[in-house]
């Protein structure tokens, strides 16, 4: 820009110099107050201030504000500068507005009008200043005001390239700060996507960032970007760096654009079109080939740029997970980085190989690097790289190498950093259980684990050991033997005392015939650890003593003496005192038969899901299931209550291949406490569970992943349903910019009416918020609304879309009638369009009470004495809409011999009967 009069603003320079020369805080305040008084007087008294003087005084106010002082005037003068035709004055005006935004509504309207004037001008410099100001402010008012102006600049053929770049980045900023307020016209979608083909690489780079953000919000709408992204990527990758002189960074052509294009493609599955997929594979193959070429420069910038493109290409290959040759090549390339001198490269290689280990095509290729990874674990200096090495060993583990990997991890655990020990303990416990071919080996590993890292063994780990022993009769004797031996160590960790105490209390009699472990020796050994333990562990040991009274009557008097001792009988700990008192009285008044009944051996635990994965995912909420953990379906972890309060409350586990536990299911919400959803996730019987959420119940969990749990409660009155949605944050980070929308499209817009309260913008860690609202049924409907959840987690945008489970049966009111009325109404509904019948096989056990419960949960009445066959079900209901009432009758006929059902429904409105049958047919 040409030099203009007053650009130096000598008065501002003098003022800044005076501030710097102040010797004290008081002197600075006096100088600032003096200047503020002078500026205020000039603004009030002199109405003929020119642009230069206004600019100078506004700059002084801005400087004072940046020093930390409040400014309560000068806003109008700054806004007046926006109307100036001089660049420097307009620039200072925009700078002031961007830094000190007045919340006054009238002032905002003036600012928006001035910005709109500049956006509509033909001066590209003024347009860029306005766009930068909008992006800097980036609030909801700006997004609403310019939701049409800025996209027009972006797609206009007359707009300069520099302005297009600024417009794209400004839209990206508004989309990030106010996604719901920025509503882009769907007619602009194709033209925005077409910017990927813009000749100016700067415009294309800015456009890719914008499209990537828009794709995460509406992937189907922007699906057309795949072809153009692949085409643009192909042209860049196959060209020489000399073809992109202005956008070549250390001999790498347009690395930032390449990385963004590769990230954009990761939002979609592999292309269906064979030609596009082939072209994309060629691009990825070319990037892998270029990574093998000698470096064109020894400067670190060259290798960084080339490796950035390479790693993003590998991420895309992992995301596609369909080309075995590319996956194996990517694994081999990453293997070369494992011994690179650069710490960052080793870290990134280990992290990417963790993902490759989850693919069936590359798992074996990853296992070839097992020795290299183990060496990295032992010799790496950087703790973060060692952490990734542990993750990779966990991911590559399978039945063929489990014992070697577990042993290496145990060996390293003795010298591992304290920051990663707890996670290593969890992973060793999971792997040793997952791949245990012999439970004796598993118990040896677990007791060694407790001995090596007892301080880092969480309750879930030693609880799990107890559950394995209780559920396996063939290892109980061995467990008692090694637990007894472990107690003999001079230094015995308290967790080891807990495990040994519990096992000996249940199965100490199995080793009592050995002269080295007689009942008295077991008792004396355990009691030698008693005074070294915490009150909680002492309570458990007291319970073990009571078990000994039942198992070994010959040492009963020894135990009674301990219970009578003042340290227990008069303990300051209420729990210890209560146990000692009650156990002593129990041993004195109860006969051996009663004692045997009260203190009988623990029954096996119900088998569902292991809590260890829950704990591991709590430590890494965004960790993908890897290696041994392949997600299939979710299950609710329910605590199992066992005797006398001090034994483990264990989440259940599922049986797999004869072993106790299956870790092939991802954790549900076993450790998500204080949730109102807890009562929702426990159906009365297992067969009443519905694969259609919220269909048969008035409350349900409708969505859940590692981060969030969404529950619903509903109560219907006629055609209106009052609902409450609960959003639970399961993670250790706050969720910000949280918003939820239930969207009705197509015919649903005229069939359902939504009226939902706004949600809070933030959900704290381990907390939940509630959203209330009503859903009115205007007329019978078939499709489901869509629910869209957006929020920021750990500064990363998240978007969740799923079908909102609101079904027609929610508006059914039970109807009662006698046999005559039922068949009279049944006969009146005899048109073919009013009846629908379906014969289908039974999906669940054919239990009368379960069927009755499902039909009533669906909303219908269950009428008795209607059908001559008492095994059949008949009933009626009325579907309420705002415009009409629809009468419905049903008849369900089970055939237990053939394990089939026949369901017949008649309704007074055409098509309704078919829809109701479709909802019910897979529930029986």
Tab-separated table of C-alpha atoms in Angstrom, residues 495-698:
chain	number	residue	atom	x	y	z
A	495	UNK	CA	-3.868	-56.741	46.895
A	496	UNK	CA	-2.165	-60.135	47.123
A	497	UNK	CA	-3.459	-60.478	50.672
A	498	UNK	CA	-6.983	-59.737	49.423
A	499	UNK	CA	-6.791	-62.348	46.681
A	500	UNK	CA	-5.203	-64.970	48.920
A	501	UNK	CA	-7.611	-64.260	51.767
A	502	UNK	CA	-10.636	-64.645	49.547
A	503	UNK	CA	-9.379	-67.844	47.851
A	504	UNK	CA	-8.263	-69.520	51.068
A	505	UNK	CA	-11.569	-68.663	52.723
A	506	UNK	CA	-13.423	-70.459	49.932
A	507	UNK	CA	-11.028	-73.271	48.976
A	508	UNK	CA	-8.429	-73.550	51.752
A	509	UNK	CA	-9.842	-76.966	52.634
A	510	UNK	CA	-8.561	-78.309	49.270
A	511	UNK	CA	-4.950	-77.973	50.445
A	512	UNK	CA	-5.509	-78.628	54.169
A	513	UNK	CA	-4.284	-82.251	53.957
A	514	UNK	CA	-0.805	-81.099	52.974
A	515	UNK	CA	1.278	-80.884	56.160
A	516	UNK	CA	2.840	-77.671	54.841
A	517	UNK	CA	-0.572	-75.959	54.667
A	518	UNK	CA	-2.647	-77.291	57.539
A	519	UNK	CA	-5.616	-75.198	58.722
A	520	UNK	CA	-3.642	-73.685	61.596
A	521	UNK	CA	-0.698	-72.820	59.332
A	522	UNK	CA	-3.053	-71.149	56.853
A	523	UNK	CA	-4.652	-69.168	59.664
A	524	UNK	CA	-1.353	-68.104	61.232
A	525	UNK	CA	0.093	-67.093	57.879
A	526	UNK	CA	-2.914	-64.996	56.974
A	527	UNK	CA	-3.114	-63.433	60.430
A	528	UNK	CA	0.557	-62.418	60.236
A	529	UNK	CA	-0.476	-59.956	57.489
A	530	UNK	CA	-3.576	-58.722	59.301
A	531	UNK	CA	-2.107	-55.788	61.241
A	532	UNK	CA	-0.245	-54.504	58.160
A	533	UNK	CA	-3.417	-54.045	56.132
A	534	UNK	CA	-5.948	-51.257	55.731
A	535	UNK	CA	-9.367	-51.459	57.478
A	536	UNK	CA	-11.032	-52.531	54.216
A	537	UNK	CA	-8.695	-55.493	53.807
A	538	UNK	CA	-9.049	-56.389	57.490
A	539	UNK	CA	-12.804	-56.639	56.962
A	540	UNK	CA	-12.234	-59.116	54.151
A	541	UNK	CA	-9.802	-61.132	56.293
A	542	UNK	CA	-12.351	-61.266	59.129
A	543	UNK	CA	-14.827	-62.754	56.649
A	544	UNK	CA	-12.162	-65.314	55.706
A	545	UNK	CA	-11.728	-66.193	59.399
A	546	UNK	CA	-15.471	-66.811	59.607
A	547	UNK	CA	-15.224	-69.084	56.582
A	548	UNK	CA	-12.424	-70.952	58.404
A	549	UNK	CA	-14.809	-71.574	61.319
A	550	UNK	CA	-17.007	-73.527	58.916
A	551	UNK	CA	-14.177	-75.233	57.010
A	552	UNK	CA	-11.900	-76.025	59.966
A	553	UNK	CA	-13.861	-76.422	63.253
A	554	UNK	CA	-10.625	-77.473	64.990
A	555	UNK	CA	-9.268	-73.892	64.919
A	556	UNK	CA	-12.550	-72.300	65.938
A	557	UNK	CA	-11.289	-71.229	69.360
A	558	UNK	CA	-8.220	-69.531	67.819
A	559	UNK	CA	-10.474	-67.467	65.610
A	560	UNK	CA	-12.843	-66.606	68.459
A	561	UNK	CA	-9.874	-65.323	70.474
A	562	UNK	CA	-8.951	-63.026	67.583
A	563	UNK	CA	-12.523	-61.767	67.265
A	564	UNK	CA	-12.660	-61.061	71.025
A	565	UNK	CA	-9.420	-59.102	70.947
A	566	UNK	CA	-9.865	-55.417	71.740
A	567	UNK	CA	-8.264	-54.370	68.445
A	568	UNK	CA	-11.276	-55.924	66.704
A	569	UNK	CA	-14.088	-56.149	69.250
A	570	UNK	CA	-13.525	-52.543	70.337
A	571	UNK	CA	-11.998	-51.243	67.121
A	572	UNK	CA	-12.352	-47.548	66.303
A	573	UNK	CA	-13.399	-48.628	62.817
A	574	UNK	CA	-17.149	-49.257	62.927
A	575	UNK	CA	-17.118	-51.866	60.175
A	576	UNK	CA	-14.397	-53.955	61.820
A	577	UNK	CA	-16.120	-53.726	65.197
A	578	UNK	CA	-19.490	-54.739	63.741
A	579	UNK	CA	-18.024	-57.723	61.894
A	580	UNK	CA	-16.062	-58.913	64.888
A	581	UNK	CA	-19.144	-58.694	67.118
A	582	UNK	CA	-21.529	-60.375	64.670
A	583	UNK	CA	-19.082	-63.089	63.594
A	584	UNK	CA	-18.240	-63.938	67.198
A	585	UNK	CA	-21.908	-64.250	68.139
A	586	UNK	CA	-22.592	-66.276	64.986
A	587	UNK	CA	-19.811	-68.744	65.819
A	588	UNK	CA	-21.091	-69.133	69.385
A	589	UNK	CA	-24.834	-69.631	68.884
A	590	UNK	CA	-25.088	-71.388	65.507
A	591	UNK	CA	-24.894	-75.104	65.058
A	592	UNK	CA	-22.487	-76.548	62.450
A	593	UNK	CA	-25.433	-77.180	60.126
A	594	UNK	CA	-26.585	-73.585	60.282
A	595	UNK	CA	-23.024	-72.332	59.831
A	596	UNK	CA	-22.584	-74.549	56.786
A	597	UNK	CA	-25.739	-73.067	55.285
A	598	UNK	CA	-24.878	-69.453	56.081
A	599	UNK	CA	-21.234	-69.770	55.002
A	600	UNK	CA	-21.643	-72.081	52.036
A	601	UNK	CA	-19.263	-71.823	49.115
A	602	UNK	CA	-19.794	-69.027	46.606
A	603	UNK	CA	-21.884	-70.028	43.575
A	604	UNK	CA	-20.532	-69.304	40.082
A	605	UNK	CA	-20.986	-65.766	38.834
A	606	UNK	CA	-23.337	-65.117	35.904
A	607	UNK	CA	-21.230	-64.739	32.791
A	608	UNK	CA	-21.475	-61.663	30.619
A	609	UNK	CA	-18.869	-58.986	30.123
A	610	UNK	CA	-15.462	-58.286	31.615
A	611	UNK	CA	-14.996	-54.982	33.442
A	612	UNK	CA	-11.332	-54.743	32.445
A	613	UNK	CA	-12.119	-53.356	29.005
A	614	UNK	CA	-14.379	-50.791	30.596
A	615	UNK	CA	-11.518	-49.594	32.770
A	616	UNK	CA	-9.108	-49.536	29.813
A	617	UNK	CA	-11.503	-47.498	27.693
A	618	UNK	CA	-12.015	-45.106	30.608
A	619	UNK	CA	-8.329	-44.333	30.488
A	620	UNK	CA	-8.503	-43.920	26.686
A	621	UNK	CA	-12.069	-42.897	25.806
A	622	UNK	CA	-11.290	-42.514	22.114
A	623	UNK	CA	-9.171	-45.638	21.793
A	624	UNK	CA	-10.357	-47.815	18.944
A	625	UNK	CA	-10.942	-51.473	19.605
A	626	UNK	CA	-7.736	-53.144	18.578
A	627	UNK	CA	-6.040	-56.506	18.560
A	628	UNK	CA	-7.841	-58.708	20.989
A	629	UNK	CA	-10.879	-56.494	21.105
A	630	UNK	CA	-13.203	-56.751	18.137
A	631	UNK	CA	-16.545	-55.060	18.759
A	632	UNK	CA	-19.711	-56.933	18.008
A	633	UNK	CA	-22.542	-55.839	20.263
A	634	UNK	CA	-22.953	-53.888	23.446
A	635	UNK	CA	-24.029	-55.279	26.784
A	636	UNK	CA	-24.922	-53.709	30.064
A	637	UNK	CA	-22.574	-54.494	32.916
A	638	UNK	CA	-24.509	-55.302	36.046
A	639	UNK	CA	-22.847	-55.680	39.446
A	640	UNK	CA	-23.217	-59.134	40.979
A	641	UNK	CA	-23.902	-59.062	44.712
A	642	UNK	CA	-22.069	-61.694	46.777
A	643	UNK	CA	-21.693	-62.502	50.443
A	644	UNK	CA	-20.811	-60.141	53.300
A	645	UNK	CA	-20.122	-56.977	51.210
A	646	UNK	CA	-16.346	-57.364	50.922
A	647	UNK	CA	-16.113	-59.670	47.962
A	648	UNK	CA	-15.892	-58.298	44.421
A	649	UNK	CA	-18.904	-56.825	42.682
A	650	UNK	CA	-18.055	-58.040	39.236
A	651	UNK	CA	-19.364	-57.225	35.800
A	652	UNK	CA	-20.382	-60.372	34.015
A	653	UNK	CA	-18.527	-62.017	31.140
A	654	UNK	CA	-19.561	-64.182	28.243
A	655	UNK	CA	-18.301	-67.696	27.679
A	656	UNK	CA	-16.171	-68.300	24.606
A	657	UNK	CA	-14.624	-71.525	23.326
A	658	UNK	CA	-14.728	-73.158	26.721
A	659	UNK	CA	-12.947	-70.257	28.434
A	660	UNK	CA	-14.620	-68.116	31.028
A	661	UNK	CA	-14.554	-64.759	29.316
A	662	UNK	CA	-15.167	-63.270	25.927
A	663	UNK	CA	-13.653	-59.866	25.334
A	664	UNK	CA	-15.223	-59.522	21.915
A	665	UNK	CA	-17.871	-57.107	23.129
A	666	UNK	CA	-17.221	-53.416	23.697
A	667	UNK	CA	-18.002	-52.015	27.096
A	668	UNK	CA	-21.352	-50.467	27.743
A	669	UNK	CA	-21.641	-48.073	30.635
A	670	UNK	CA	-20.552	-50.152	33.559
A	671	UNK	CA	-18.681	-47.326	35.241
A	672	UNK	CA	-20.939	-44.454	34.311
A	673	UNK	CA	-22.296	-43.538	37.684
A	674	UNK	CA	-25.235	-41.507	38.936
A	675	UNK	CA	-27.152	-41.919	35.713
A	676	UNK	CA	-30.894	-41.808	35.481
A	677	UNK	CA	-30.545	-44.413	32.761
A	678	UNK	CA	-29.589	-47.168	35.174
A	679	UNK	CA	-33.180	-48.183	35.748
A	680	UNK	CA	-33.903	-48.153	32.051
A	681	UNK	CA	-31.362	-50.779	31.091
A	682	UNK	CA	-32.782	-53.668	33.126
A	683	UNK	CA	-35.687	-55.404	31.384
A	684	UNK	CA	-37.899	-57.692	33.402
A	685	UNK	CA	-36.953	-60.733	31.321
A	686	UNK	CA	-34.274	-61.290	28.736
A	687	UNK	CA	-36.708	-62.152	25.976
A	688	UNK	CA	-38.505	-58.818	26.220
A	689	UNK	CA	-35.472	-56.969	24.838
A	690	UNK	CA	-36.351	-55.311	21.545
A	691	UNK	CA	-33.998	-54.633	18.678
A	692	UNK	CA	-36.164	-51.556	17.986
A	693	UNK	CA	-35.263	-49.067	20.679
A	694	UNK	CA	-38.124	-47.584	22.725
A	695	UNK	CA	-40.704	-49.765	20.933
A	696	UNK	CA	-41.957	-51.836	23.859
A	697	UNK	CA	-40.864	-49.653	26.777
A	698	UNK	CA	-41.555	-46.169	28.057
